[in-house]
Amino acid sequence: MEEKVDIVALGELLIDFTEAGHSQDGRKLFEQNPGGAPANLLTVASHFGYHTSFIGKVGNDMHGKFLKRTLQTEGINTDAIVEDPDYFTTLAFVEIGENGERNFSFARKPGADTQLKKEELDQMLISGCRIFHFGSLSLTDEPAESATIEAVKMAKAAGVLISYDPNYRPSLWKSKERAVKKMKSVVELVDVMKVSDEESILLTGAKSYEQAAEEILAMGPKLVAITLGEHGVLMATKSRKEIIKAFQTHAVDTTGAGDSFWGGVLCSILSINKPVEKMEWEEIRKCAVLGNAVAGLCVQKRGGIPAIPTKEAVFEFMQK
């Protein structure tokens, strides 16, 4: 590739069939929304003008082709996406509560995203980017688990900044204990990590978010962000912790909120352009504020990728 890729993300690319009202007969209608946490995050970075590329696997079917087209429309490079004729694109059915919170049901037994193999990885792409991002949904099954760990090690060996978001979906794991073990197993390889309030307690067993942040930092990351929903985010390094308040908005659908927040943070890290451990605290606060603004706009629309705001909209929102 001629231009250096800013962020490469590996993981699930799937369809979120999101609740969208009822038919005349009173049955639920579901809307086909492109999604998957790593793709949501890349969409933010692409909207901010960064060069992005996705690594993953979809089925050679109508949903897989729709997802590839969607990423291409968003300016995300799809050369490293494999279309598999033997497995169907993963589907998630999303029920939305009155407060915008979601309940998931997955059609993934197995889905194409779990079938990515080590030999299908693009080593030059992974070793040549500025940030390599991954989540934990690609750790639930083989061969994708081994492919993910191999990709992280490739990026680490090349000195790439490693970003991780353990995205816990109980129904995709054989047990909670297995999920915690697998999600924690890669933390030592990670430089920056975003985790939700519930996931931080799940991974550490801590009594407070501050204690959870300390325990995660002790595993290896230099920067940890614990998202606290409408209360904002706890940003933590070994030397300091602070809760950065969220922007007050009306949440219609929280799909992609954490992904869009972390996408904003990574964009800020790219623009600051210095090692994370050398960033001033005011710069870390700036990362969180931008992330909060992106998430604050994202939750006002339905779906993952379709709800990601433009860079212009984010800066306008921050000035209100």
GROMACS .gro file of C-alpha atoms in nm:
model
  320
    1MET     CA    1   0.000   0.000   0.000
    2GLU     CA    2   0.137   0.341  -0.093
    3GLU     CA    3   0.007   0.543   0.201
    4LYS     CA    4   0.067   0.428   0.559
    5VAL     CA    5  -0.252   0.290   0.711
    6ASP     CA    6  -0.338   0.469   1.034
    7ILE     CA    7  -0.564   0.206   1.194
    8VAL     CA    8  -0.607  -0.160   1.105
    9ALA     CA    9  -0.886  -0.343   1.288
   10LEU     CA   10  -0.944  -0.717   1.296
   11GLY     CA   11  -1.261  -0.891   1.405
   12GLU     CA   12  -1.630  -0.939   1.348
   13LEU     CA   13  -1.817  -0.782   1.060
   14LEU     CA   14  -2.185  -0.864   1.085
   15ILE     CA   15  -2.543  -0.755   1.034
   16ASP     CA   16  -2.731  -0.604   1.328
   17PHE     CA   17  -3.100  -0.665   1.261
   18THR     CA   18  -3.229  -0.386   1.484
   19GLU     CA   19  -3.588  -0.349   1.604
   20ALA     CA   20  -3.770  -0.100   1.381
   21GLY     CA   21  -4.135  -0.089   1.480
   22HIS     CA   22  -4.414  -0.333   1.402
   23SER     CA   23  -4.597  -0.457   1.095
   24GLN     CA   24  -4.970  -0.395   1.042
   25ASP     CA   25  -5.030  -0.733   1.203
   26GLY     CA   26  -4.834  -0.629   1.515
   27ARG     CA   27  -4.522  -0.835   1.447
   28LYS     CA   28  -4.177  -0.687   1.508
   29LEU     CA   29  -3.989  -0.547   1.209
   30PHE     CA   30  -3.608  -0.558   1.199
   31GLU     CA   31  -3.383  -0.325   1.000
   32GLN     CA   32  -3.063  -0.450   0.830
   33ASN     CA   33  -2.784  -0.243   0.987
   34PRO     CA   34  -2.414  -0.303   0.909
   35GLY     CA   35  -2.220  -0.355   1.229
   36GLY     CA   36  -1.947  -0.522   1.429
   37ALA     CA   37  -1.746  -0.331   1.689
   38PRO     CA   38  -1.414  -0.306   1.496
   39ALA     CA   39  -1.596  -0.180   1.184
   40ASN     CA   40  -1.786   0.080   1.387
   41LEU     CA   41  -1.456   0.208   1.526
   42LEU     CA   42  -1.291   0.226   1.183
   43THR     CA   43  -1.587   0.425   1.051
   44VAL     CA   44  -1.516   0.696   1.308
   45ALA     CA   45  -1.148   0.712   1.206
   46SER     CA   46  -1.240   0.717   0.838
   47HIS     CA   47  -1.485   1.004   0.898
   48PHE     CA   48  -1.198   1.192   1.064
   49GLY     CA   49  -0.984   1.153   0.753
   50TYR     CA   50  -0.758   0.868   0.863
   51HIS     CA   51  -0.657   0.576   0.642
   52THR     CA   52  -0.819   0.259   0.771
   53SER     CA   53  -0.830  -0.108   0.677
   54PHE     CA   54  -1.040  -0.401   0.800
   55ILE     CA   55  -0.927  -0.762   0.842
   56GLY     CA   56  -1.195  -1.026   0.877
   57LYS     CA   57  -1.420  -1.280   0.712
   58VAL     CA   58  -1.776  -1.266   0.580
   59GLY     CA   59  -1.985  -1.517   0.392
   60ASN     CA   60  -1.998  -1.513   0.013
   61ASP     CA   61  -2.364  -1.413   0.040
   62MET     CA   62  -2.593  -1.111   0.014
   63HIS     CA   63  -2.507  -0.991   0.367
   64GLY     CA   64  -2.130  -1.026   0.318
   65LYS     CA   65  -2.140  -0.831  -0.007
   66PHE     CA   66  -2.358  -0.563   0.156
   67LEU     CA   67  -2.107  -0.527   0.441
   68LYS     CA   68  -1.809  -0.494   0.206
   69ARG     CA   69  -1.992  -0.230   0.002
   70THR     CA   70  -2.083  -0.042   0.320
   71LEU     CA   71  -1.720  -0.028   0.439
   72GLN     CA   72  -1.604   0.083   0.095
   73THR     CA   73  -1.865   0.360   0.099
   74GLU     CA   74  -1.729   0.471   0.438
   75GLY     CA   75  -1.376   0.490   0.293
   76ILE     CA   76  -1.246   0.178   0.473
   77ASN     CA   77  -1.011  -0.048   0.274
   78THR     CA   78  -1.158  -0.398   0.233
   79ASP     CA   79  -0.871  -0.577   0.053
   80ALA     CA   80  -0.806  -0.794   0.362
   81ILE     CA   81  -1.168  -0.911   0.396
   82VAL     CA   82  -1.211  -1.274   0.293
   83GLU     CA   83  -1.543  -1.391   0.142
   84ASP     CA   84  -1.595  -1.755   0.245
   85PRO     CA   85  -1.833  -1.969   0.035
   86ASP     CA   86  -1.870  -2.229   0.314
   87TYR     CA   87  -1.995  -2.012   0.601
   88PHE     CA   88  -2.279  -1.764   0.635
   89THR     CA   89  -2.223  -1.403   0.740
   90THR     CA   90  -2.287  -1.363   1.114
   91LEU     CA   91  -2.621  -1.205   1.209
   92ALA     CA   92  -2.721  -1.036   1.535
   93PHE     CA   93  -3.082  -0.958   1.624
   94VAL     CA   94  -3.104  -0.655   1.851
   95GLU     CA   95  -3.393  -0.580   2.086
   96ILE     CA   96  -3.393  -0.223   2.220
   97GLY     CA   97  -3.537  -0.123   2.558
   98GLU     CA   98  -3.703   0.211   2.639
   99ASN     CA   99  -3.371   0.347   2.769
  100GLY     CA  100  -3.187   0.254   2.447
  101GLU     CA  101  -3.012  -0.047   2.604
  102ARG     CA  102  -2.991  -0.365   2.393
  103ASN     CA  103  -3.050  -0.737   2.415
  104PHE     CA  104  -2.871  -0.956   2.157
  105SER     CA  105  -2.955  -1.286   1.989
  106PHE     CA  106  -2.683  -1.419   1.754
  107ALA     CA  107  -2.700  -1.645   1.449
  108ARG     CA  108  -2.335  -1.760   1.459
  109LYS     CA  109  -2.306  -2.141   1.469
  110PRO     CA  110  -2.049  -2.087   1.331
  111GLY     CA  111  -2.055  -1.753   1.154
  112ALA     CA  112  -1.801  -1.662   0.888
  113ASP     CA  113  -1.624  -1.416   1.123
  114THR     CA  114  -1.510  -1.708   1.344
  115GLN     CA  115  -1.341  -1.883   1.051
  116LEU     CA  116  -1.053  -1.642   0.976
  117LYS     CA  117  -0.727  -1.838   0.955
  118LYS     CA  118  -0.367  -1.737   1.036
  119GLU     CA  119  -0.256  -1.795   0.677
  120GLU     CA  120  -0.518  -1.546   0.555
  121LEU     CA  121  -0.358  -1.256   0.746
  122ASP     CA  122  -0.182  -0.974   0.558
  123GLN     CA  123   0.144  -0.939   0.752
  124MET     CA  124   0.261  -0.627   0.567
  125LEU     CA  125  -0.066  -0.450   0.644
  126ILE     CA  126  -0.052  -0.545   1.013
  127SER     CA  127   0.317  -0.461   1.059
  128GLY     CA  128   0.298  -0.136   0.865
  129CYS     CA  129   0.007   0.042   1.038
  130ARG     CA  130   0.018   0.297   1.321
  131ILE     CA  131  -0.252   0.138   1.541
  132PHE     CA  132  -0.371  -0.223   1.540
  133HIS     CA  133  -0.713  -0.269   1.705
  134PHE     CA  134  -0.901  -0.585   1.798
  135GLY     CA  135  -1.180  -0.704   2.026
  136SER     CA  136  -1.269  -1.023   2.210
  137LEU     CA  137  -1.543  -1.159   1.983
  138SER     CA  138  -1.272  -1.303   1.759
  139LEU     CA  139  -1.139  -1.498   2.060
  140THR     CA  140  -1.456  -1.705   2.114
  141ASP     CA  141  -1.380  -1.976   1.854
  142GLU     CA  142  -1.103  -2.132   1.648
  143PRO     CA  143  -0.952  -2.068   1.399
  144ALA     CA  144  -1.023  -1.695   1.452
  145GLU     CA  145  -0.875  -1.699   1.804
  146SER     CA  146  -0.534  -1.820   1.684
  147ALA     CA  147  -0.546  -1.580   1.388
  148THR     CA  148  -0.620  -1.287   1.622
  149ILE     CA  149  -0.335  -1.368   1.861
  150GLU     CA  150  -0.096  -1.416   1.569
  151ALA     CA  151  -0.198  -1.077   1.426
  152VAL     CA  152  -0.147  -0.904   1.763
  153LYS     CA  153   0.201  -1.058   1.793
  154MET     CA  154   0.289  -0.947   1.438
  155ALA     CA  155   0.187  -0.590   1.522
  156LYS     CA  156   0.371  -0.600   1.857
  157ALA     CA  157   0.691  -0.720   1.693
  158ALA     CA  158   0.672  -0.428   1.450
  159GLY     CA  159   0.630  -0.171   1.729
  160VAL     CA  160   0.269  -0.089   1.637
  161LEU     CA  161   0.041   0.059   1.908
  162ILE     CA  162  -0.198  -0.219   2.016
  163SER     CA  163  -0.558  -0.127   2.103
  164TYR     CA  164  -0.806  -0.369   2.264
  165ASP     CA  165  -1.178  -0.364   2.346
  166PRO     CA  166  -1.305  -0.676   2.527
  167ASN     CA  167  -1.668  -0.676   2.416
  168TYR     CA  168  -1.851  -0.930   2.638
  169ARG     CA  169  -2.152  -1.103   2.482
  170PRO     CA  170  -2.250  -1.390   2.719
  171SER     CA  171  -2.438  -1.596   2.459
  172LEU     CA  172  -2.123  -1.629   2.243
  173TRP     CA  173  -1.917  -1.800   2.513
  174LYS     CA  174  -1.942  -2.154   2.655
  175SER     CA  175  -1.920  -2.010   3.007
  176LYS     CA  176  -1.849  -1.685   3.190
  177GLU     CA  177  -1.530  -1.836   3.335
  178ARG     CA  178  -1.398  -1.924   2.989
  179ALA     CA  179  -1.485  -1.576   2.862
  180VAL     CA  180  -1.297  -1.404   3.144
  181LYS     CA  181  -0.993  -1.629   3.099
  182LYS     CA  182  -0.976  -1.571   2.721
  183MET     CA  183  -1.046  -1.197   2.740
  184LYS     CA  184  -0.773  -1.150   3.005
  185SER     CA  185  -0.519  -1.371   2.822
  186VAL     CA  186  -0.428  -1.099   2.568
  187VAL     CA  187  -0.420  -0.795   2.798
  188GLU     CA  188  -0.044  -0.826   2.855
  189LEU     CA  189   0.009  -0.760   2.481
  190VAL     CA  190  -0.198  -0.440   2.481
  191ASP     CA  191  -0.092  -0.072   2.498
  192VAL     CA  192  -0.431   0.102   2.523
  193MET     CA  193  -0.758  -0.059   2.631
  194LYS     CA  194  -1.122   0.039   2.647
  195VAL     CA  195  -1.359  -0.158   2.866
  196SER     CA  196  -1.719  -0.100   2.983
  197ASP     CA  197  -1.806  -0.052   3.350
  198GLU     CA  198  -1.959  -0.402   3.376
  199GLU     CA  199  -1.670  -0.564   3.185
  200SER     CA  200  -1.411  -0.399   3.411
  201ILE     CA  201  -1.567  -0.565   3.717
  202LEU     CA  202  -1.615  -0.894   3.530
  203LEU     CA  203  -1.245  -0.908   3.434
  204THR     CA  204  -1.104  -0.809   3.773
  205GLY     CA  205  -1.363  -0.883   4.043
  206ALA     CA  206  -1.279  -0.537   4.179
  207LYS     CA  207  -1.511  -0.348   4.418
  208SER     CA  208  -1.478  -0.015   4.234
  209TYR     CA  209  -1.399   0.110   3.884
  210GLU     CA  210  -1.086   0.283   4.016
  211GLN     CA  211  -0.961  -0.046   4.161
  212ALA     CA  212  -1.054  -0.226   3.835
  213ALA     CA  213  -0.851   0.030   3.639
  214GLU     CA  214  -0.549  -0.027   3.865
  215GLU     CA  215  -0.571  -0.404   3.824
  216ILE     CA  216  -0.597  -0.381   3.444
  217LEU     CA  217  -0.304  -0.137   3.426
  218ALA     CA  218  -0.100  -0.384   3.633
  219MET     CA  219  -0.154  -0.643   3.357
  220GLY     CA  220   0.034  -0.430   3.102
  221PRO     CA  221  -0.164  -0.150   2.929
  222LYS     CA  222  -0.036   0.208   2.954
  223LEU     CA  223  -0.382   0.367   2.926
  224VAL     CA  224  -0.721   0.226   3.028
  225ALA     CA  225  -1.062   0.381   2.962
  226ILE     CA  226  -1.361   0.246   3.156
  227THR     CA  227  -1.683   0.372   2.996
  228LEU     CA  228  -1.955   0.465   3.245
  229GLY     CA  229  -2.253   0.520   3.012
  230GLU     CA  230  -2.428   0.854   3.066
  231HIS     CA  231  -2.177   0.940   3.342
  232GLY     CA  232  -1.883   0.956   3.102
  233VAL     CA  233  -1.554   0.767   3.122
  234LEU     CA  234  -1.285   0.690   3.377
  235MET     CA  235  -0.946   0.754   3.212
  236ALA     CA  236  -0.657   0.592   3.393
  237THR     CA  237  -0.279   0.567   3.370
  238LYS     CA  238  -0.038   0.446   3.637
  239SER     CA  239   0.008   0.804   3.756
  240ARG     CA  240  -0.346   0.947   3.743
  241LYS     CA  241  -0.719   0.872   3.712
  242GLU     CA  242  -1.010   1.102   3.632
  243ILE     CA  243  -1.376   1.071   3.532
  244ILE     CA  244  -1.444   1.283   3.223
  245LYS     CA  245  -1.814   1.369   3.208
  246ALA     CA  246  -2.030   1.270   2.912
  247PHE     CA  247  -2.224   1.514   2.697
  248GLN     CA  248  -2.593   1.511   2.792
  249THR     CA  249  -2.800   1.363   2.509
  250HIS     CA  250  -3.113   1.157   2.456
  251ALA     CA  251  -3.013   0.797   2.376
  252VAL     CA  252  -3.226   0.631   2.107
  253ASP     CA  253  -2.995   0.330   2.053
  254THR     CA  254  -2.666   0.267   2.236
  255THR     CA  255  -2.536   0.034   1.960
  256GLY     CA  256  -2.183   0.146   1.875
  257ALA     CA  257  -2.157   0.395   2.162
  258GLY     CA  258  -1.843   0.241   2.311
  259ASP     CA  259  -1.693   0.176   1.968
  260SER     CA  260  -1.752   0.534   1.856
  261PHE     CA  261  -1.611   0.668   2.184
  262TRP     CA  262  -1.294   0.462   2.143
  263GLY     CA  263  -1.269   0.557   1.776
  264GLY     CA  264  -1.265   0.921   1.884
  265VAL     CA  265  -0.996   0.850   2.143
  266LEU     CA  266  -0.774   0.672   1.889
  267CYS     CA  267  -0.818   0.960   1.642
  268SER     CA  268  -0.695   1.198   1.913
  269ILE     CA  269  -0.398   0.975   1.991
  270LEU     CA  270  -0.308   0.979   1.620
  271SER     CA  271  -0.335   1.358   1.601
  272ILE     CA  272  -0.126   1.412   1.917
  273ASN     CA  273   0.132   1.180   1.759
  274LYS     CA  274   0.349   1.091   2.056
  275PRO     CA  275   0.395   0.773   2.262
  276VAL     CA  276   0.100   0.720   2.498
  277GLU     CA  277   0.328   0.705   2.803
  278LYS     CA  278   0.464   1.051   2.715
  279MET     CA  279   0.124   1.220   2.674
  280GLU     CA  280   0.038   1.500   2.917
  281TRP     CA  281  -0.278   1.450   3.125
  282GLU     CA  282  -0.446   1.740   2.943
  283GLU     CA  283  -0.388   1.552   2.617
  284ILE     CA  284  -0.548   1.238   2.763
  285ARG     CA  285  -0.846   1.448   2.875
  286LYS     CA  286  -0.870   1.587   2.520
  287CYS     CA  287  -0.886   1.230   2.385
  288ALA     CA  288  -1.173   1.147   2.623
  289VAL     CA  289  -1.370   1.462   2.544
  290LEU     CA  290  -1.354   1.394   2.171
  291GLY     CA  291  -1.455   1.031   2.232
  292ASN     CA  292  -1.748   1.140   2.448
  293ALA     CA  293  -1.866   1.382   2.178
  294VAL     CA  294  -1.860   1.114   1.906
  295ALA     CA  295  -2.051   0.873   2.131
  296GLY     CA  296  -2.297   1.145   2.234
  297LEU     CA  297  -2.398   1.191   1.871
  298CYS     CA  298  -2.389   0.821   1.785
  299VAL     CA  299  -2.653   0.722   2.044
  300GLN     CA  300  -2.903   0.970   1.897
  301LYS     CA  301  -2.952   0.747   1.589
  302ARG     CA  302  -3.030   0.379   1.538
  303GLY     CA  303  -2.772   0.120   1.431
  304GLY     CA  304  -2.393   0.099   1.443
  305ILE     CA  305  -2.217   0.226   1.130
  306PRO     CA  306  -2.519   0.431   1.007
  307ALA     CA  307  -2.518   0.629   1.335
  308ILE     CA  308  -2.149   0.729   1.324
  309PRO     CA  309  -2.135   1.111   1.289
  310THR     CA  310  -1.915   1.315   1.057
  311LYS     CA  311  -1.608   1.500   1.184
  312GLU     CA  312  -1.783   1.831   1.114
  313ALA     CA  313  -2.090   1.729   1.314
  314VAL     CA  314  -1.872   1.628   1.610
  315PHE     CA  315  -1.687   1.961   1.627
  316GLU     CA  316  -2.013   2.154   1.588
  317PHE     CA  317  -2.165   1.948   1.872
  318MET     CA  318  -1.864   2.019   2.097
  319GLN     CA  319  -1.903   2.396   2.049
  320LYS     CA  320  -2.269   2.409   2.160
   0.00000   0.00000   0.00000
